[in-house]
């Protein structure tokens, strides 16, 4: 789940958001202007809108499944609260979900060799 959530988040943040929003206009009421990489209404801009719309929704749903799966795993494996929280939060930060999955896999393999 962490790999799927991580890939979707990377595509969403590094591809979809720039294509949908980097048209030189203000963004989200936070930034005065964005880089002018795409033209509003162009095919590339429309692709960015599709990516952010559909992948954003898919990532949201799959992140909820990731949270539930990781939480259930943490209870069965007997993880402490800090390790569990770091693992759960890493799904919200691009690229960190890959590290969290690697870390969790190593810990489960080390602590529960009978499952491997």
PDB file of C-alpha atoms in Angstrom:
ATOM      1  CA  UNK A   1       0.000   0.000   0.000  1.00  0.00           C
ATOM      2  CA  UNK A   2       2.810   2.408   0.823  1.00  0.00           C
ATOM      3  CA  UNK A   3       4.311   1.923  -2.634  1.00  0.00           C
ATOM      4  CA  UNK A   4       1.005   2.551  -4.397  1.00  0.00           C
ATOM      5  CA  UNK A   5       0.211   5.585  -2.257  1.00  0.00           C
ATOM      6  CA  UNK A   6       3.760   6.879  -2.744  1.00  0.00           C
ATOM      7  CA  UNK A   7       3.720   6.532  -6.537  1.00  0.00           C
ATOM      8  CA  UNK A   8       0.343   8.253  -6.794  1.00  0.00           C
ATOM      9  CA  UNK A   9       1.481  11.081  -4.531  1.00  0.00           C
ATOM     10  CA  UNK A  10       4.688  11.619  -6.511  1.00  0.00           C
ATOM     11  CA  UNK A  11       2.792  11.737  -9.822  1.00  0.00           C
ATOM     12  CA  UNK A  12       0.160  14.005  -8.298  1.00  0.00           C
ATOM     13  CA  UNK A  13       2.613  16.475  -6.768  1.00  0.00           C
ATOM     14  CA  UNK A  14       5.422  16.412  -9.333  1.00  0.00           C
ATOM     15  CA  UNK A  15       3.352  16.087 -12.518  1.00  0.00           C
ATOM     16  CA  UNK A  16      -0.324  16.890 -11.967  1.00  0.00           C
ATOM     17  CA  UNK A  17      -0.053  20.010  -9.809  1.00  0.00           C
ATOM     18  CA  UNK A  18       2.540  21.764 -11.987  1.00  0.00           C
ATOM     19  CA  UNK A  19       0.661  20.989 -15.203  1.00  0.00           C
ATOM     20  CA  UNK A  20      -2.645  22.111 -13.729  1.00  0.00           C
ATOM     21  CA  UNK A  21      -1.458  25.208 -11.899  1.00  0.00           C
ATOM     22  CA  UNK A  22       1.830  26.555 -13.262  1.00  0.00           C
ATOM     23  CA  UNK A  23       0.305  29.036 -15.697  1.00  0.00           C
ATOM     24  CA  UNK A  24       1.671  32.226 -14.162  1.00  0.00           C
ATOM     25  CA  UNK A  25      -1.454  32.958 -12.127  1.00  0.00           C
ATOM     26  CA  UNK A  26      -1.855  33.030  -8.339  1.00  0.00           C
ATOM     27  CA  UNK A  27      -2.296  29.621  -6.754  1.00  0.00           C
ATOM     28  CA  UNK A  28      -4.553  28.647  -3.839  1.00  0.00           C
ATOM     29  CA  UNK A  29      -4.532  32.201  -2.500  1.00  0.00           C
ATOM     30  CA  UNK A  30      -1.082  31.499  -1.072  1.00  0.00           C
ATOM     31  CA  UNK A  31       1.324  32.247  -3.916  1.00  0.00           C
ATOM     32  CA  UNK A  32       1.167  35.572  -5.778  1.00  0.00           C
ATOM     33  CA  UNK A  33       2.163  33.886  -9.021  1.00  0.00           C
ATOM     34  CA  UNK A  34       3.386  30.546 -10.280  1.00  0.00           C
ATOM     35  CA  UNK A  35       5.927  29.754 -12.992  1.00  0.00           C
ATOM     36  CA  UNK A  36       4.420  30.182 -16.455  1.00  0.00           C
ATOM     37  CA  UNK A  37       5.097  26.670 -17.761  1.00  0.00           C
ATOM     38  CA  UNK A  38       1.701  25.943 -19.339  1.00  0.00           C
ATOM     39  CA  UNK A  39      -1.074  27.914 -20.971  1.00  0.00           C
ATOM     40  CA  UNK A  40      -4.477  27.904 -19.291  1.00  0.00           C
ATOM     41  CA  UNK A  41      -6.888  25.740 -21.293  1.00  0.00           C
ATOM     42  CA  UNK A  42      -4.162  23.951 -23.264  1.00  0.00           C
ATOM     43  CA  UNK A  43      -4.082  20.182 -23.651  1.00  0.00           C
ATOM     44  CA  UNK A  44      -1.192  19.977 -21.179  1.00  0.00           C
ATOM     45  CA  UNK A  45      -3.114  22.064 -18.638  1.00  0.00           C
ATOM     46  CA  UNK A  46      -6.187  19.861 -19.139  1.00  0.00           C
ATOM     47  CA  UNK A  47      -4.028  16.767 -18.573  1.00  0.00           C
ATOM     48  CA  UNK A  48      -2.828  18.284 -15.307  1.00  0.00           C
ATOM     49  CA  UNK A  49      -6.427  18.940 -14.270  1.00  0.00           C
ATOM     50  CA  UNK A  50      -7.352  15.315 -15.027  1.00  0.00           C
ATOM     51  CA  UNK A  51      -4.352  14.016 -13.080  1.00  0.00           C
ATOM     52  CA  UNK A  52      -5.088  16.169 -10.034  1.00  0.00           C
ATOM     53  CA  UNK A  53      -8.791  15.360 -10.116  1.00  0.00           C
ATOM     54  CA  UNK A  54      -8.687  11.597 -10.583  1.00  0.00           C
ATOM     55  CA  UNK A  55      -5.337  10.726  -9.043  1.00  0.00           C
ATOM     56  CA  UNK A  56      -6.066  13.051  -6.140  1.00  0.00           C
ATOM     57  CA  UNK A  57      -9.264  11.171  -5.357  1.00  0.00           C
ATOM     58  CA  UNK A  58      -7.598   7.774  -5.862  1.00  0.00           C
ATOM     59  CA  UNK A  59      -4.694   8.782  -3.633  1.00  0.00           C
ATOM     60  CA  UNK A  60      -7.102   9.962  -0.932  1.00  0.00           C
ATOM     61  CA  UNK A  61      -9.029   6.694  -0.862  1.00  0.00           C
ATOM     62  CA  UNK A  62      -5.924   4.541  -1.080  1.00  0.00           C
ATOM     63  CA  UNK A  63      -4.251   6.578   1.654  1.00  0.00           C
ATOM     64  CA  UNK A  64      -7.169   5.755   3.946  1.00  0.00           C
ATOM     65  CA  UNK A  65      -6.668   2.053   3.155  1.00  0.00           C
ATOM     66  CA  UNK A  66      -2.930   2.500   3.788  1.00  0.00           C
ATOM     67  CA  UNK A  67      -3.658   4.099   7.175  1.00  0.00           C
ATOM     68  CA  UNK A  68      -5.946   1.265   8.178  1.00  0.00           C
ATOM     69  CA  UNK A  69      -3.556  -1.433   6.922  1.00  0.00           C
ATOM     70  CA  UNK A  70      -0.515   0.124   8.591  1.00  0.00           C
ATOM     71  CA  UNK A  71      -2.415   0.630  11.837  1.00  0.00           C
ATOM     72  CA  UNK A  72      -3.610  -2.987  11.884  1.00  0.00           C
ATOM     73  CA  UNK A  73      -0.081  -4.167  11.099  1.00  0.00           C
ATOM     74  CA  UNK A  74       1.300  -2.014  13.910  1.00  0.00           C
ATOM     75  CA  UNK A  75      -1.085  -3.612  16.406  1.00  0.00           C
ATOM     76  CA  UNK A  76      -0.339  -7.170  15.270  1.00  0.00           C
ATOM     77  CA  UNK A  77       3.434  -6.556  15.198  1.00  0.00           C
ATOM     78  CA  UNK A  78       3.435  -4.767  18.538  1.00  0.00           C
ATOM     79  CA  UNK A  79       5.011  -1.532  17.314  1.00  0.00           C
ATOM     80  CA  UNK A  80       5.399   1.346  19.739  1.00  0.00           C
ATOM     81  CA  UNK A  81       3.403   4.547  19.203  1.00  0.00           C
ATOM     82  CA  UNK A  82       6.241   6.715  17.771  1.00  0.00           C
ATOM     83  CA  UNK A  83       7.163   4.096  15.145  1.00  0.00           C
ATOM     84  CA  UNK A  84       3.493   3.691  14.225  1.00  0.00           C
ATOM     85  CA  UNK A  85       2.871   7.444  13.915  1.00  0.00           C
ATOM     86  CA  UNK A  86       5.954   8.015  11.761  1.00  0.00           C
ATOM     87  CA  UNK A  87       4.885   5.193   9.473  1.00  0.00           C
ATOM     88  CA  UNK A  88       1.355   6.597   9.146  1.00  0.00           C
ATOM     89  CA  UNK A  89       2.461  10.191   8.531  1.00  0.00           C
ATOM     90  CA  UNK A  90       5.019   9.210   5.895  1.00  0.00           C
ATOM     91  CA  UNK A  91       2.197   8.492   3.441  1.00  0.00           C
ATOM     92  CA  UNK A  92       1.471  12.216   3.272  1.00  0.00           C
ATOM     93  CA  UNK A  93       4.979  13.332   2.291  1.00  0.00           C
ATOM     94  CA  UNK A  94       6.210  12.590  -1.242  1.00  0.00           C
ATOM     95  CA  UNK A  95       8.936   9.915  -1.351  1.00  0.00           C
ATOM     96  CA  UNK A  96       8.871   9.202   2.400  1.00  0.00           C
ATOM     97  CA  UNK A  97       6.306   6.437   2.029  1.00  0.00           C
ATOM     98  CA  UNK A  98       8.952   4.353   0.224  1.00  0.00           C
ATOM     99  CA  UNK A  99      11.345   4.790   3.161  1.00  0.00           C
ATOM    100  CA  UNK A 100       8.581   4.013   5.667  1.00  0.00           C
ATOM    101  CA  UNK A 101       7.640   0.815   3.851  1.00  0.00           C
ATOM    102  CA  UNK A 102      11.281  -0.295   3.736  1.00  0.00           C
ATOM    103  CA  UNK A 103      11.705   0.494   7.438  1.00  0.00           C
ATOM    104  CA  UNK A 104       8.501  -1.327   8.415  1.00  0.00           C
ATOM    105  CA  UNK A 105       9.380  -4.361   6.278  1.00  0.00           C
ATOM    106  CA  UNK A 106      12.822  -4.602   7.874  1.00  0.00           C
ATOM    107  CA  UNK A 107      11.342  -4.374  11.347  1.00  0.00           C
ATOM    108  CA  UNK A 108       8.678  -7.023  10.729  1.00  0.00           C
ATOM    109  CA  UNK A 109      11.261  -9.366   9.198  1.00  0.00           C
ATOM    110  CA  UNK A 110      13.644  -8.842  12.117  1.00  0.00           C
ATOM    111  CA  UNK A 111      11.055  -9.207  14.861  1.00  0.00           C
ATOM    112  CA  UNK A 112       8.899 -11.919  13.271  1.00  0.00           C
ATOM    113  CA  UNK A 113      11.123 -14.243  11.199  1.00  0.00           C
ATOM    114  CA  UNK A 114       8.443 -16.939  11.301  1.00  0.00           C
ATOM    115  CA  UNK A 115       6.287 -14.806   8.975  1.00  0.00           C
ATOM    116  CA  UNK A 116       8.910 -14.429   6.263  1.00  0.00           C
TER     117      UNK A 116
END
